[in-house]
């Protein structure tokens, strides 16, 4: 099934109603937030959804200029509501399957639970585009569901989150951590590593080399 399910109210509201319940999510997000430099001013959120990550970033970056991209009108409407039409936040409707639009350069690019919906080759090319959008020294932090090493571990993840396997999101395109770290390094990111991981949830970070 294509990721078009994110344009249906049922799917969007089901996700938003349960987004806070995902075990250990707050822990992974907090590590992401720690790795966004305090002086980052321009921050891009890929697949922003209802702007959850932008809102969390605003706590430590009250003056930040944020841009949130998403292809779901329903999600962007929820983001507008959450962010109360904050003039320092720009929301852009964009399908991440297509090359990133010209929206300027950023001190940090973040993403939470979105890039795993893209086909693998697009994940790879997107990482290169993210590097191009970052200022030297800028940080890319991607908090993502990733593929388990074995089917047994996949089942263990679903047991841990207390979800039947039938609830697996058909728009997921999970990929293992190692492949993604290798791609980030090949693109030219420095300090690439998995900075946090719990079963199928991981935080992948890379830094654009300083000029
Ligand atoms: C699981 S939600 C995560 C939303 C938000 N980042 C969060 O942390 O709550 C996945 C988001 O990715 C967006 N998404 C999925 N595929 C996309 C694509 N091809 N282009 C743009 N956004 C996409 C969906 O619309 C949805 O908002």
GROMACS .gro file of C-alpha atoms in nm, residues 17-151:
model
  135
   17UNK     CA    1  -0.421   0.965   1.911
   18UNK     CA    2  -0.148   0.717   2.000
   19UNK     CA    3   0.175   0.898   1.911
   20UNK     CA    4   0.259   0.968   2.275
   21UNK     CA    5   0.207   0.606   2.381
   22UNK     CA    6   0.493   0.449   2.188
   23UNK     CA    7   0.724   0.295   2.451
   24UNK     CA    8   1.068   0.458   2.489
   25UNK     CA    9   0.981   0.717   2.224
   26UNK     CA   10   1.035   1.010   2.462
   27UNK     CA   11   1.377   0.867   2.549
   28UNK     CA   12   1.486   0.849   2.183
   29UNK     CA   13   1.345   1.193   2.110
   30UNK     CA   14   1.526   1.342   2.407
   31UNK     CA   15   1.859   1.210   2.275
   32UNK     CA   16   1.775   1.367   1.938
   33UNK     CA   17   1.700   1.699   2.105
   34UNK     CA   18   2.035   1.684   2.292
   35UNK     CA   19   2.219   1.658   1.960
   36UNK     CA   20   2.066   1.966   1.803
   37UNK     CA   21   2.311   2.246   1.891
   38UNK     CA   22   2.164   2.513   2.119
   39UNK     CA   23   2.266   2.782   1.872
   40UNK     CA   24   2.090   2.615   1.576
   41UNK     CA   25   1.862   2.883   1.436
   42UNK     CA   26   1.726   2.736   1.111
   43UNK     CA   27   1.587   2.387   1.158
   44UNK     CA   28   1.414   2.168   0.900
   45UNK     CA   29   1.184   1.881   1.001
   46UNK     CA   30   1.124   1.618   0.732
   47UNK     CA   31   0.779   1.452   0.756
   48UNK     CA   32   0.680   1.688   1.034
   49UNK     CA   33   0.331   1.544   1.086
   50UNK     CA   34   0.151   1.757   1.342
   51UNK     CA   35   0.476   1.940   1.422
   52UNK     CA   36   0.552   1.732   1.731
   53UNK     CA   37   0.929   1.759   1.690
   54UNK     CA   38   0.923   2.129   1.597
   55UNK     CA   39   0.722   2.199   1.913
   56UNK     CA   40   0.973   2.004   2.125
   57UNK     CA   41   1.264   2.188   1.961
   58UNK     CA   42   1.105   2.524   2.036
   59UNK     CA   43   1.151   2.460   2.411
   60UNK     CA   44   1.531   2.493   2.389
   61UNK     CA   45   1.534   2.704   2.072
   62UNK     CA   46   1.268   2.970   2.133
   63UNK     CA   47   1.401   3.191   1.852
   64UNK     CA   48   1.441   2.918   1.596
   65UNK     CA   49   1.311   2.951   1.243
   66UNK     CA   50   1.157   2.614   1.167
   67UNK     CA   51   1.041   2.459   0.843
   68UNK     CA   52   0.823   2.150   0.846
   69UNK     CA   53   0.771   1.944   0.531
   70UNK     CA   54   0.495   1.689   0.491
   71UNK     CA   55   0.280   1.565   0.205
   72UNK     CA   56  -0.036   1.518   0.411
   73UNK     CA   57  -0.273   1.816   0.417
   74UNK     CA   58  -0.442   1.667   0.722
   75UNK     CA   59  -0.113   1.647   0.909
   76UNK     CA   60  -0.018   2.000   0.809
   77UNK     CA   61  -0.356   2.124   0.934
   78UNK     CA   62  -0.284   1.953   1.268
   79UNK     CA   63   0.062   2.115   1.271
   80UNK     CA   64  -0.091   2.457   1.210
   81UNK     CA   65  -0.319   2.399   1.506
   82UNK     CA   66  -0.039   2.274   1.735
   83UNK     CA   67   0.200   2.552   1.642
   84UNK     CA   68  -0.074   2.812   1.659
   85UNK     CA   69   0.027   2.979   1.333
   86UNK     CA   70   0.364   3.075   1.482
   87UNK     CA   71   0.517   3.308   1.224
   88UNK     CA   72   0.866   3.162   1.282
   89UNK     CA   73   0.744   2.823   1.161
   90UNK     CA   74   0.685   2.759   0.793
   91UNK     CA   75   0.490   2.452   0.685
   92UNK     CA   76   0.541   2.327   0.332
   93UNK     CA   77   0.342   2.061   0.152
   94UNK     CA   78   0.595   1.838  -0.018
   95UNK     CA   79   0.628   1.473  -0.111
   96UNK     CA   80   0.965   1.350   0.012
   97UNK     CA   81   0.970   1.102  -0.273
   98UNK     CA   82   1.058   1.407  -0.486
   99UNK     CA   83   1.381   1.607  -0.454
  100UNK     CA   84   1.377   1.857  -0.169
  101UNK     CA   85   1.254   2.202  -0.272
  102UNK     CA   86   1.478   2.509  -0.260
  103UNK     CA   87   1.401   2.625   0.093
  104UNK     CA   88   1.737   2.763   0.198
  105UNK     CA   89   2.011   2.622   0.420
  106UNK     CA   90   1.979   2.488   0.772
  107UNK     CA   91   2.182   2.450   1.090
  108UNK     CA   92   2.001   2.127   1.166
  109UNK     CA   93   1.778   1.885   0.977
  110UNK     CA   94   1.569   1.650   1.188
  111UNK     CA   95   1.312   1.385   1.121
  112UNK     CA   96   1.101   1.157   1.336
  113UNK     CA   97   0.938   0.839   1.214
  114UNK     CA   98   0.895   0.956   0.856
  115UNK     CA   99   1.189   0.864   0.631
  116UNK     CA  100   1.123   0.491   0.678
  117UNK     CA  101   0.816   0.539   0.457
  118UNK     CA  102   1.038   0.613   0.157
  119UNK     CA  103   1.176   0.352  -0.082
  120UNK     CA  104   1.535   0.260   0.004
  121UNK     CA  105   1.694   0.429  -0.296
  122UNK     CA  106   1.509   0.749  -0.211
  123UNK     CA  107   1.631   0.733   0.149
  124UNK     CA  108   1.983   0.723   0.011
  125UNK     CA  109   1.943   1.015  -0.230
  126UNK     CA  110   1.758   1.215   0.035
  127UNK     CA  111   2.056   1.183   0.270
  128UNK     CA  112   2.273   1.343   0.002
  129UNK     CA  113   2.022   1.627  -0.044
  130UNK     CA  114   2.013   1.682   0.334
  131UNK     CA  115   2.393   1.718   0.337
  132UNK     CA  116   2.365   1.982   0.063
  133UNK     CA  117   2.103   2.179   0.263
  134UNK     CA  118   2.309   2.186   0.581
  135UNK     CA  119   2.548   2.463   0.677
  136UNK     CA  120   2.904   2.341   0.751
  137UNK     CA  121   2.897   2.189   1.099
  138UNK     CA  122   2.521   2.134   1.070
  139UNK     CA  123   2.360   1.825   1.219
  140UNK     CA  124   2.126   1.567   1.069
  141UNK     CA  125   1.931   1.362   1.325
  142UNK     CA  126   1.687   1.099   1.213
  143UNK     CA  127   1.477   0.914   1.473
  144UNK     CA  128   1.335   0.615   1.290
  145UNK     CA  129   1.186   0.269   1.293
  146UNK     CA  130   1.456   0.042   1.148
  147UNK     CA  131   1.457  -0.321   1.035
  148UNK     CA  132   1.527  -0.587   1.295
  149UNK     CA  133   1.822  -0.816   1.236
  150UNK     CA  134   1.597  -1.126   1.249
  151UNK     CA  135   1.230  -1.211   1.223
   0.00000   0.00000   0.00000
